[in-house]
Amino acid sequence: MQRSHMEEPSWREAYRMSEVGRLETQQIDPLHNLDVEYVLTLAEQAIERRWGGRAARTAKRMKALLRLRFLEENSLEQCGVALDVTRERVRQMETQLLRVVRKHLERQAGLR
């Protein structure tokens, strides 16, 4: 005897739905305990350490990129217009900025 698919979901579908519901309630937001001000301070320290003395213009641009890209969540194109560079150059600057900040954070944590 074959049941219609309209009657009730199969046991697999019912199990999948119950698991989805369970997992959704258990997920923790990774940014929940993130102190944005602290992270920004560390990022600005990294920028100053790397570019502060010799390349003040670059430091200023990197701080602007940090603000535009990560706080205001602008696209590469929008950041490029604001910084008067191409979006490819914004991507390159972002990669360089993240590398410098990562090294600084590792140094702060004593990992290097």
A tleap script that builds the chain and sets N, CA, C and O, in Angstrom:
source leaprc.protein.ff14SB
mol = sequence {
  NMET GLN ARG SER HIE MET GLU GLU PRO SER
  TRP ARG GLU ALA TYR ARG MET SER GLU VAL
  GLY ARG LEU GLU THR GLN GLN ILE ASP PRO
  LEU HIE ASN LEU ASP VAL GLU TYR VAL LEU
  THR LEU ALA GLU GLN ALA ILE GLU ARG ARG
  TRP GLY GLY ARG ALA ALA ARG THR ALA LYS
  ARG MET LYS ALA LEU LEU ARG LEU ARG PHE
  LEU GLU GLU ASN SER LEU GLU GLN CYS GLY
  VAL ALA LEU ASP VAL THR ARG GLU ARG VAL
  ARG GLN MET GLU THR GLN LEU LEU ARG VAL
  VAL ARG LYS HIE LEU GLU ARG GLN ALA GLY
  LEU CARG
}
set mol.1.N position { 0.832 -1.158 0.000 }
set mol.1.CA position { 0.000 0.000 0.000 }
set mol.1.C position { 0.893 1.244 0.000 }
set mol.1.O position { 1.745 1.411 0.873 }
set mol.2.N position { 0.690 2.084 -0.963 }
set mol.2.CA position { 1.525 3.262 -1.133 }
set mol.2.C position { 0.787 4.511 -0.650 }
set mol.2.O position { -0.375 4.736 -0.988 }
set mol.3.N position { 1.497 5.323 0.156 }
set mol.3.CA position { 0.892 6.541 0.682 }
set mol.3.C position { 1.195 7.707 -0.235 }
set mol.3.O position { 2.215 7.737 -0.923 }
set mol.4.N position { 0.324 8.623 -0.229 }
set mol.4.CA position { 0.518 9.836 -1.006 }
set mol.4.C position { 1.536 10.726 -0.283 }
set mol.4.O position { 1.614 10.735 0.945 }
set mol.5.N position { 2.309 11.468 -1.070 }
set mol.5.CA position { 3.296 12.379 -0.489 }
set mol.5.C position { 2.630 13.565 0.193 }
set mol.5.O position { 3.288 14.291 0.939 }
set mol.6.N position { 1.364 13.774 -0.040 }
set mol.6.CA position { 0.660 14.901 0.541 }
set mol.6.C position { 0.217 14.629 1.980 }
set mol.6.O position { -0.061 15.572 2.721 }
set mol.7.N position { 0.146 13.362 2.387 }
set mol.7.CA position { -0.379 13.028 3.699 }
set mol.7.C position { 0.519 13.538 4.820 }
set mol.7.O position { 0.094 14.369 5.622 }
set mol.8.N position { 1.738 13.056 4.883 }
set mol.8.CA position { 2.667 13.479 5.927 }
set mol.8.C position { 4.092 13.275 5.412 }
set mol.8.O position { 4.327 12.453 4.527 }
set mol.9.N position { 5.025 14.018 5.965 }
set mol.9.CA position { 6.400 13.866 5.487 }
set mol.9.C position { 6.969 12.517 5.900 }
set mol.9.O position { 6.538 11.918 6.886 }
set mol.10.N position { 7.927 12.061 5.142 }
set mol.10.CA position { 8.561 10.791 5.469 }
set mol.10.C position { 9.345 10.945 6.768 }
set mol.10.O position { 9.577 12.066 7.221 }
set mol.11.N position { 9.750 9.845 7.361 }
set mol.11.CA position { 10.497 9.911 8.618 }
set mol.11.C position { 11.836 10.605 8.404 }
set mol.11.O position { 12.340 11.267 9.311 }
set mol.12.N position { 12.416 10.462 7.218 }
set mol.12.CA position { 13.690 11.143 6.936 }
set mol.12.C position { 13.508 12.658 6.927 }
set mol.12.O position { 14.304 13.401 7.502 }
set mol.13.N position { 12.457 13.090 6.270 }
set mol.13.CA position { 12.183 14.527 6.200 }
set mol.13.C position { 11.857 15.080 7.583 }
set mol.13.O position { 12.305 16.169 7.942 }
set mol.14.N position { 11.081 14.333 8.354 }
set mol.14.CA position { 10.737 14.779 9.710 }
set mol.14.C position { 11.995 14.869 10.577 }
set mol.14.O position { 12.157 15.816 11.345 }
set mol.15.N position { 12.878 13.883 10.450 }
set mol.15.CA position { 14.122 13.892 11.222 }
set mol.15.C position { 15.009 15.063 10.794 }
set mol.15.O position { 15.578 15.753 11.639 }
set mol.16.N position { 15.123 15.282 9.504 }
set mol.16.CA position { 15.946 16.376 8.990 }
set mol.16.C position { 15.436 17.719 9.507 }
set mol.16.O position { 16.224 18.566 9.926 }
set mol.17.N position { 14.145 17.905 9.475 }
set mol.17.CA position { 13.555 19.153 9.947 }
set mol.17.C position { 13.788 19.349 11.452 }
set mol.17.O position { 14.047 20.465 11.902 }
set mol.18.N position { 13.697 18.272 12.216 }
set mol.18.CA position { 13.932 18.403 13.655 }
set mol.18.C position { 15.396 18.728 13.935 }
set mol.18.O position { 15.692 19.497 14.849 }
set mol.19.N position { 16.322 18.148 13.155 }
set mol.19.CA position { 17.744 18.443 13.325 }
set mol.19.C position { 18.060 19.879 12.929 }
set mol.19.O position { 18.838 20.550 13.607 }
set mol.20.N position { 17.472 20.350 11.853 }
set mol.20.CA position { 17.679 21.730 11.430 }
set mol.20.C position { 17.220 22.688 12.526 }
set mol.20.O position { 17.918 23.648 12.852 }
set mol.21.N position { 16.070 22.428 13.079 }
set mol.21.CA position { 15.560 23.269 14.163 }
set mol.21.C position { 16.449 23.234 15.386 }
set mol.21.O position { 16.681 24.265 16.018 }
set mol.22.N position { 16.948 22.062 15.725 }
set mol.22.CA position { 17.833 21.917 16.887 }
set mol.22.C position { 19.139 22.665 16.665 }
set mol.22.O position { 19.610 23.367 17.560 }
set mol.23.N position { 19.724 22.526 15.491 }
set mol.23.CA position { 20.994 23.186 15.199 }
set mol.23.C position { 20.850 24.700 15.136 }
set mol.23.O position { 21.756 25.425 15.547 }
set mol.24.N position { 19.729 25.182 14.629 }
set mol.24.CA position { 19.513 26.629 14.567 }
set mol.24.C position { 19.454 27.239 15.953 }
set mol.24.O position { 19.919 28.362 16.151 }
set mol.25.N position { 18.898 26.532 16.904 }
set mol.25.CA position { 18.810 27.071 18.254 }
set mol.25.C position { 20.147 26.990 18.978 }
set mol.25.O position { 20.372 27.739 19.929 }
set mol.26.N position { 21.040 26.102 18.555 }
set mol.26.CA position { 22.328 25.925 19.212 }
set mol.26.C position { 23.421 26.825 18.657 }
set mol.26.O position { 24.431 27.039 19.327 }
set mol.27.N position { 23.250 27.355 17.462 }
set mol.27.CA position { 24.304 28.142 16.856 }
set mol.27.C position { 24.567 29.403 17.649 }
set mol.27.O position { 23.648 30.111 18.059 }
set mol.28.N position { 25.856 29.666 17.856 }
set mol.28.CA position { 26.275 30.853 18.581 }
set mol.28.C position { 26.869 31.818 17.568 }
set mol.28.O position { 27.660 31.425 16.710 }
set mol.29.N position { 26.490 33.053 17.673 }
set mol.29.CA position { 27.018 34.081 16.789 }
set mol.29.C position { 28.492 34.288 17.115 }
set mol.29.O position { 28.819 34.635 18.250 }
set mol.30.N position { 29.406 34.083 16.137 }
set mol.30.CA position { 30.843 34.228 16.429 }
set mol.30.C position { 31.231 35.659 16.806 }
set mol.30.O position { 32.267 35.871 17.436 }
set mol.31.N position { 30.419 36.629 16.430 }
set mol.31.CA position { 30.729 38.018 16.743 }
set mol.31.C position { 30.081 38.471 18.052 }
set mol.31.O position { 30.157 39.643 18.421 }
set mol.32.N position { 29.443 37.527 18.748 }
set mol.32.CA position { 28.687 37.870 19.944 }
set mol.32.C position { 29.539 38.592 20.987 }
set mol.32.O position { 29.117 39.614 21.530 }
set mol.33.N position { 30.725 38.074 21.269 }
set mol.33.CA position { 31.565 38.648 22.314 }
set mol.33.C position { 32.694 39.504 21.761 }
set mol.33.O position { 33.625 39.843 22.492 }
set mol.34.N position { 32.629 39.852 20.503 }
set mol.34.CA position { 33.702 40.614 19.884 }
set mol.34.C position { 33.602 42.080 20.279 }
set mol.34.O position { 32.568 42.720 20.085 }
set mol.35.N position { 34.671 42.593 20.824 }
set mol.35.CA position { 34.743 44.007 21.186 }
set mol.35.C position { 35.326 44.756 20.002 }
set mol.35.O position { 36.539 44.748 19.792 }
set mol.36.N position { 34.476 45.394 19.237 }
set mol.36.CA position { 34.875 46.045 17.991 }
set mol.36.C position { 35.882 47.154 18.248 }
set mol.36.O position { 36.844 47.304 17.495 }
set mol.37.N position { 35.674 47.921 19.289 }
set mol.37.CA position { 36.596 49.018 19.587 }
set mol.37.C position { 38.004 48.500 19.864 }
set mol.37.O position { 38.986 49.096 19.422 }
set mol.38.N position { 38.100 47.400 20.590 }
set mol.38.CA position { 39.399 46.812 20.906 }
set mol.38.C position { 40.100 46.321 19.643 }
set mol.38.O position { 41.295 46.550 19.454 }
set mol.39.N position { 39.349 45.651 18.789 }
set mol.39.CA position { 39.917 45.145 17.540 }
set mol.39.C position { 40.377 46.305 16.651 }
set mol.39.O position { 41.439 46.229 16.033 }
set mol.40.N position { 39.581 47.373 16.586 }
set mol.40.CA position { 39.974 48.546 15.808 }
set mol.40.C position { 41.240 49.183 16.360 }
set mol.40.O position { 42.114 49.601 15.601 }
set mol.41.N position { 41.334 49.256 17.673 }
set mol.41.CA position { 42.538 49.811 18.294 }
set mol.41.C position { 43.760 48.983 17.926 }
set mol.41.O position { 44.805 49.537 17.585 }
set mol.42.N position { 43.639 47.667 17.992 }
set mol.42.CA position { 44.754 46.802 17.621 }
set mol.42.C position { 45.110 46.949 16.149 }
set mol.42.O position { 46.288 46.957 15.793 }
set mol.43.N position { 44.101 47.065 15.294 }
set mol.43.CA position { 44.354 47.233 13.859 }
set mol.43.C position { 45.053 48.560 13.589 }
set mol.43.O position { 45.974 48.622 12.775 }
set mol.44.N position { 44.623 49.614 14.261 }
set mol.44.CA position { 45.264 50.912 14.069 }
set mol.44.C position { 46.684 50.913 14.613 }
set mol.44.O position { 47.558 51.567 14.044 }
set mol.45.N position { 46.932 50.194 15.700 }
set mol.45.CA position { 48.296 50.048 16.209 }
set mol.45.C position { 49.179 49.340 15.187 }
set mol.45.O position { 50.329 49.723 14.974 }
set mol.46.N position { 48.626 48.301 14.556 }
set mol.46.CA position { 49.375 47.568 13.534 }
set mol.46.C position { 49.702 48.472 12.358 }
set mol.46.O position { 50.813 48.430 11.829 }
set mol.47.N position { 48.742 49.287 11.946 }
set mol.47.CA position { 48.959 50.218 10.829 }
set mol.47.C position { 50.034 51.229 11.201 }
set mol.47.O position { 50.930 51.501 10.401 }
set mol.48.N position { 49.956 51.785 12.395 }
set mol.48.CA position { 50.957 52.764 12.829 }
set mol.48.C position { 52.340 52.138 12.923 }
set mol.48.O position { 53.338 52.751 12.542 }
set mol.49.N position { 52.392 50.925 13.428 }
set mol.49.CA position { 53.684 50.241 13.567 }
set mol.49.C position { 54.312 49.989 12.199 }
set mol.49.O position { 55.521 50.147 12.026 }
set mol.50.N position { 53.495 49.603 11.242 }
set mol.50.CA position { 54.015 49.249 9.911 }
set mol.50.C position { 54.267 50.472 9.040 }
set mol.50.O position { 55.317 50.567 8.405 }
set mol.51.N position { 53.322 51.411 8.999 }
set mol.51.CA position { 53.422 52.522 8.046 }
set mol.51.C position { 53.509 53.902 8.700 }
set mol.51.O position { 53.705 54.892 7.996 }
set mol.52.N position { 53.373 53.995 10.002 }
set mol.52.CA position { 53.247 55.272 10.678 }
set mol.52.C position { 54.360 56.271 10.433 }
set mol.52.O position { 54.080 57.409 10.054 }
set mol.53.N position { 55.594 55.896 10.630 }
set mol.53.CA position { 56.689 56.858 10.541 }
set mol.53.C position { 57.101 57.210 9.135 }
set mol.53.O position { 57.243 58.385 8.798 }
set mol.54.N position { 57.291 56.205 8.317 }
set mol.54.CA position { 57.856 56.419 6.984 }
set mol.54.C position { 56.826 56.772 5.931 }
set mol.54.O position { 57.097 57.576 5.040 }
set mol.55.N position { 55.673 56.192 6.024 }
set mol.55.CA position { 54.680 56.343 4.958 }
set mol.55.C position { 53.344 56.795 5.544 }
set mol.55.O position { 52.392 56.020 5.625 }
set mol.56.N position { 53.293 58.049 5.947 }
set mol.56.CA position { 52.085 58.566 6.592 }
set mol.56.C position { 50.885 58.517 5.655 }
set mol.56.O position { 49.761 58.273 6.094 }
set mol.57.N position { 51.118 58.746 4.373 }
set mol.57.CA position { 50.007 58.708 3.404 }
set mol.57.C position { 49.426 57.303 3.305 }
set mol.57.O position { 48.209 57.123 3.259 }
set mol.58.N position { 50.305 56.320 3.273 }
set mol.58.CA position { 49.845 54.932 3.214 }
set mol.58.C position { 49.091 54.563 4.483 }
set mol.58.O position { 48.066 53.885 4.417 }
set mol.59.N position { 49.584 54.998 5.633 }
set mol.59.CA position { 48.900 54.720 6.897 }
set mol.59.C position { 47.507 55.326 6.889 }
set mol.59.O position { 46.545 54.699 7.331 }
set mol.60.N position { 47.407 56.547 6.384 }
set mol.60.CA position { 46.103 57.215 6.321 }
set mol.60.C position { 45.144 56.457 5.407 }
set mol.60.O position { 43.968 56.294 5.732 }
set mol.61.N position { 45.648 55.996 4.269 }
set mol.61.CA position { 44.814 55.239 3.329 }
set mol.61.C position { 44.387 53.894 3.908 }
set mol.61.O position { 43.254 53.458 3.707 }
set mol.62.N position { 45.301 53.237 4.630 }
set mol.62.CA position { 44.972 51.942 5.226 }
set mol.62.C position { 43.913 52.105 6.315 }
set mol.62.O position { 43.018 51.269 6.437 }
set mol.63.N position { 44.006 53.163 7.096 }
set mol.63.CA position { 42.980 53.415 8.113 }
set mol.63.C position { 41.637 53.695 7.448 }
set mol.63.O position { 40.595 53.234 7.915 }
set mol.64.N position { 41.668 54.450 6.363 }
set mol.64.CA position { 40.430 54.727 5.624 }
set mol.64.C position { 39.854 53.438 5.054 }
set mol.64.O position { 38.644 53.217 5.103 }
set mol.65.N position { 40.723 52.588 4.515 }
set mol.65.CA position { 40.277 51.300 3.971 }
set mol.65.C position { 39.663 50.441 5.064 }
set mol.65.O position { 38.625 49.811 4.860 }
set mol.66.N position { 40.303 50.417 6.219 }
set mol.66.CA position { 39.779 49.654 7.352 }
set mol.66.C position { 38.374 50.123 7.701 }
set mol.66.O position { 37.479 49.303 7.902 }
set mol.67.N position { 38.179 51.410 7.773 }
set mol.67.CA position { 36.878 51.983 8.107 }
set mol.67.C position { 35.848 51.691 7.011 }
set mol.67.O position { 34.741 51.231 7.289 }
set mol.68.N position { 36.234 51.968 5.762 }
set mol.68.CA position { 35.295 51.804 4.647 }
set mol.68.C position { 34.890 50.346 4.433 }
set mol.68.O position { 33.711 50.032 4.268 }
set mol.69.N position { 35.871 49.482 4.440 }
set mol.69.CA position { 35.626 48.088 4.053 }
set mol.69.C position { 34.992 47.274 5.172 }
set mol.69.O position { 34.103 46.460 4.919 }
set mol.70.N position { 35.438 47.484 6.399 }
set mol.70.CA position { 35.015 46.592 7.473 }
set mol.70.C position { 33.985 47.204 8.418 }
set mol.70.O position { 33.182 46.471 8.996 }
set mol.71.N position { 33.985 48.501 8.589 }
set mol.71.CA position { 32.980 49.105 9.457 }
set mol.71.C position { 31.737 49.499 8.677 }
set mol.71.O position { 30.612 49.232 9.098 }
set mol.72.N position { 31.954 50.132 7.544 }
set mol.72.CA position { 30.821 50.565 6.731 }
set mol.72.C position { 30.400 49.510 5.718 }
set mol.72.O position { 29.366 49.650 5.064 }
set mol.73.N position { 31.205 48.445 5.586 }
set mol.73.CA position { 30.925 47.310 4.710 }
set mol.73.C position { 30.675 47.720 3.268 }
set mol.73.O position { 29.733 47.246 2.632 }
set mol.74.N position { 31.520 48.603 2.756 }
set mol.74.CA position { 31.418 49.015 1.363 }
set mol.74.C position { 32.031 47.961 0.453 }
set mol.74.O position { 32.854 47.155 0.887 }
set mol.75.N position { 31.627 47.973 -0.801 }
set mol.75.CA position { 32.182 47.046 -1.777 }
set mol.75.C position { 33.569 47.521 -2.199 }
set mol.75.O position { 33.980 48.636 -1.879 }
set mol.76.N position { 34.280 46.665 -2.918 }
set mol.76.CA position { 35.595 47.045 -3.438 }
set mol.76.C position { 35.471 48.262 -4.346 }
set mol.76.O position { 36.300 49.171 -4.307 }
set mol.77.N position { 34.433 48.262 -5.153 }
set mol.77.CA position { 34.202 49.376 -6.087 }
set mol.77.C position { 33.981 50.686 -5.325 }
set mol.77.O position { 34.567 51.711 -5.675 }
set mol.78.N position { 33.156 50.660 -4.306 }
set mol.78.CA position { 32.882 51.864 -3.521 }
set mol.78.C position { 34.134 52.362 -2.804 }
set mol.78.O position { 34.382 53.566 -2.740 }
set mol.79.N position { 34.919 51.433 -2.268 }
set mol.79.CA position { 36.171 51.821 -1.612 }
set mol.79.C position { 37.144 52.410 -2.626 }
set mol.79.O position { 37.853 53.371 -2.330 }
set mol.80.N position { 37.173 51.829 -3.820 }
set mol.80.CA position { 38.050 52.340 -4.872 }
set mol.80.C position { 37.717 53.764 -5.247 }
set mol.80.O position { 38.615 54.581 -5.453 }
set mol.81.N position { 36.437 54.072 -5.339 }
set mol.81.CA position { 36.010 55.436 -5.660 }
set mol.81.C position { 36.429 56.390 -4.538 }
set mol.81.O position { 36.927 57.484 -4.806 }
set mol.82.N position { 36.229 55.981 -3.293 }
set mol.82.CA position { 36.569 56.838 -2.154 }
set mol.82.C position { 38.075 57.061 -2.040 }
set mol.82.O position { 38.514 58.143 -1.650 }
set mol.83.N position { 38.867 56.043 -2.378 }
set mol.83.CA position { 40.323 56.152 -2.257 }
set mol.83.C position { 40.999 56.541 -3.567 }
set mol.83.O position { 42.215 56.726 -3.608 }
set mol.84.N position { 40.223 56.664 -4.627 }
set mol.84.CA position { 40.719 57.027 -5.949 }
set mol.84.C position { 41.725 56.010 -6.496 }
set mol.84.O position { 42.783 56.368 -7.014 }
set mol.85.N position { 41.358 54.729 -6.364 }
set mol.85.CA position { 42.151 53.629 -6.912 }
set mol.85.C position { 41.184 52.613 -7.525 }
set mol.85.O position { 39.970 52.715 -7.351 }
set mol.86.N position { 41.731 51.646 -8.234 }
set mol.86.CA position { 40.881 50.609 -8.821 }
set mol.86.C position { 40.452 49.618 -7.751 }
set mol.86.O position { 41.044 49.557 -6.673 }
set mol.87.N position { 39.421 48.847 -8.055 }
set mol.87.CA position { 38.983 47.857 -7.071 }
set mol.87.C position { 40.023 46.757 -6.894 }
set mol.87.O position { 40.110 46.163 -5.820 }
set mol.88.N position { 40.812 46.475 -7.930 }
set mol.88.CA position { 41.892 45.493 -7.793 }
set mol.88.C position { 42.941 46.001 -6.802 }
set mol.88.O position { 43.458 45.233 -5.991 }
set mol.89.N position { 43.246 47.281 -6.870 }
set mol.89.CA position { 44.210 47.854 -5.930 }
set mol.89.C position { 43.634 47.836 -4.514 }
set mol.89.O position { 44.375 47.628 -3.553 }
set mol.90.N position { 42.348 48.048 -4.372 }
set mol.90.CA position { 41.708 47.959 -3.057 }
set mol.90.C position { 41.842 46.544 -2.523 }
set mol.90.O position { 42.136 46.352 -1.343 }
set mol.91.N position { 41.630 45.557 -3.374 }
set mol.91.CA position { 41.768 44.158 -2.959 }
set mol.91.C position { 43.189 43.871 -2.496 }
set mol.91.O position { 43.394 43.200 -1.485 }
set mol.92.N position { 44.184 44.386 -3.244 }
set mol.92.CA position { 45.585 44.188 -2.872 }
set mol.92.C position { 45.904 44.870 -1.540 }
set mol.92.O position { 46.593 44.305 -0.691 }
set mol.93.N position { 45.398 46.076 -1.373 }
set mol.93.CA position { 45.625 46.810 -0.125 }
set mol.93.C position { 44.965 46.085 1.048 }
set mol.93.O position { 45.534 46.010 2.138 }
set mol.94.N position { 43.781 45.561 0.823 }
set mol.94.CA position { 43.061 44.828 1.860 }
set mol.94.C position { 43.837 43.589 2.287 }
set mol.94.O position { 43.942 43.292 3.477 }
set mol.95.N position { 44.379 42.867 1.307 }
set mol.95.CA position { 45.177 41.675 1.604 }
set mol.95.C position { 46.407 42.045 2.429 }
set mol.95.O position { 46.740 41.370 3.403 }
set mol.96.N position { 47.068 43.111 2.033 }
set mol.96.CA position { 48.252 43.577 2.752 }
set mol.96.C position { 47.888 44.029 4.166 }
set mol.96.O position { 48.595 43.713 5.123 }
set mol.97.N position { 46.798 44.760 4.296 }
set mol.97.CA position { 46.336 45.241 5.595 }
set mol.97.C position { 46.026 44.070 6.524 }
set mol.97.O position { 46.447 44.066 7.681 }
set mol.98.N position { 45.302 43.088 6.027 }
set mol.98.CA position { 44.949 41.936 6.852 }
set mol.98.C position { 46.183 41.143 7.278 }
set mol.98.O position { 46.239 40.639 8.399 }
set mol.99.N position { 47.165 41.032 6.396 }
set mol.99.CA position { 48.402 40.329 6.724 }
set mol.99.C position { 49.143 41.058 7.856 }
set mol.99.O position { 49.620 40.429 8.800 }
set mol.100.N position { 49.230 42.376 7.750 }
set mol.100.CA position { 49.915 43.178 8.774 }
set mol.100.C position { 49.180 43.088 10.106 }
set mol.100.O position { 49.812 42.912 11.148 }
set mol.101.N position { 47.865 43.207 10.085 }
set mol.101.CA position { 47.074 43.141 11.318 }
set mol.101.C position { 47.196 41.751 11.936 }
set mol.101.O position { 47.333 41.629 13.153 }
set mol.102.N position { 47.148 40.709 11.120 }
set mol.102.CA position { 47.277 39.343 11.629 }
set mol.102.C position { 48.624 39.149 12.319 }
set mol.102.O position { 48.688 38.568 13.403 }
set mol.103.N position { 49.707 39.635 11.694 }
set mol.103.CA position { 51.042 39.513 12.304 }
set mol.103.C position { 51.096 40.262 13.626 }
set mol.103.O position { 51.665 39.775 14.603 }
set mol.104.N position { 50.507 41.436 13.650 }
set mol.104.CA position { 50.495 42.241 14.872 }
set mol.104.C position { 49.742 41.511 15.983 }
set mol.104.O position { 50.204 41.478 17.124 }
set mol.105.N position { 48.590 40.929 15.661 }
set mol.105.CA position { 47.806 40.211 16.658 }
set mol.105.C position { 48.545 38.973 17.148 }
set mol.105.O position { 48.491 38.653 18.335 }
set mol.106.N position { 49.229 38.278 16.257 }
set mol.106.CA position { 50.008 37.118 16.662 }
set mol.106.C position { 51.149 37.542 17.575 }
set mol.106.O position { 51.461 36.851 18.545 }
set mol.107.N position { 51.768 38.666 17.273 }
set mol.107.CA position { 52.844 39.193 18.100 }
set mol.107.C position { 52.302 39.564 19.486 }
set mol.107.O position { 52.946 39.299 20.501 }
set mol.108.N position { 51.121 40.176 19.517 }
set mol.108.CA position { 50.500 40.566 20.789 }
set mol.108.C position { 50.167 39.340 21.636 }
set mol.108.O position { 50.289 39.368 22.861 }
set mol.109.N position { 49.747 38.271 20.973 }
set mol.109.CA position { 49.353 37.057 21.683 }
set mol.109.C position { 50.559 36.199 22.063 }
set mol.109.O position { 50.413 35.211 22.782 }
set mol.110.N position { 51.749 36.570 21.585 }
set mol.110.CA position { 52.948 35.822 21.892 }
set mol.110.C position { 53.131 34.580 21.050 }
set mol.110.O position { 53.854 33.664 21.442 }
set mol.111.N position { 52.484 34.537 19.895 }
set mol.111.CA position { 52.593 33.382 19.019 }
set mol.111.C position { 53.803 33.459 18.100 }
set mol.111.O position { 54.181 32.462 17.486 }
set mol.112.N position { 54.410 34.631 18.001 }
set mol.112.CA position { 55.592 34.788 17.144 }
set mol.112.C position { 56.750 35.264 17.953 }
set mol.112.O position { 57.840 35.459 17.416 }
savepdb mol mol.pdb
quit
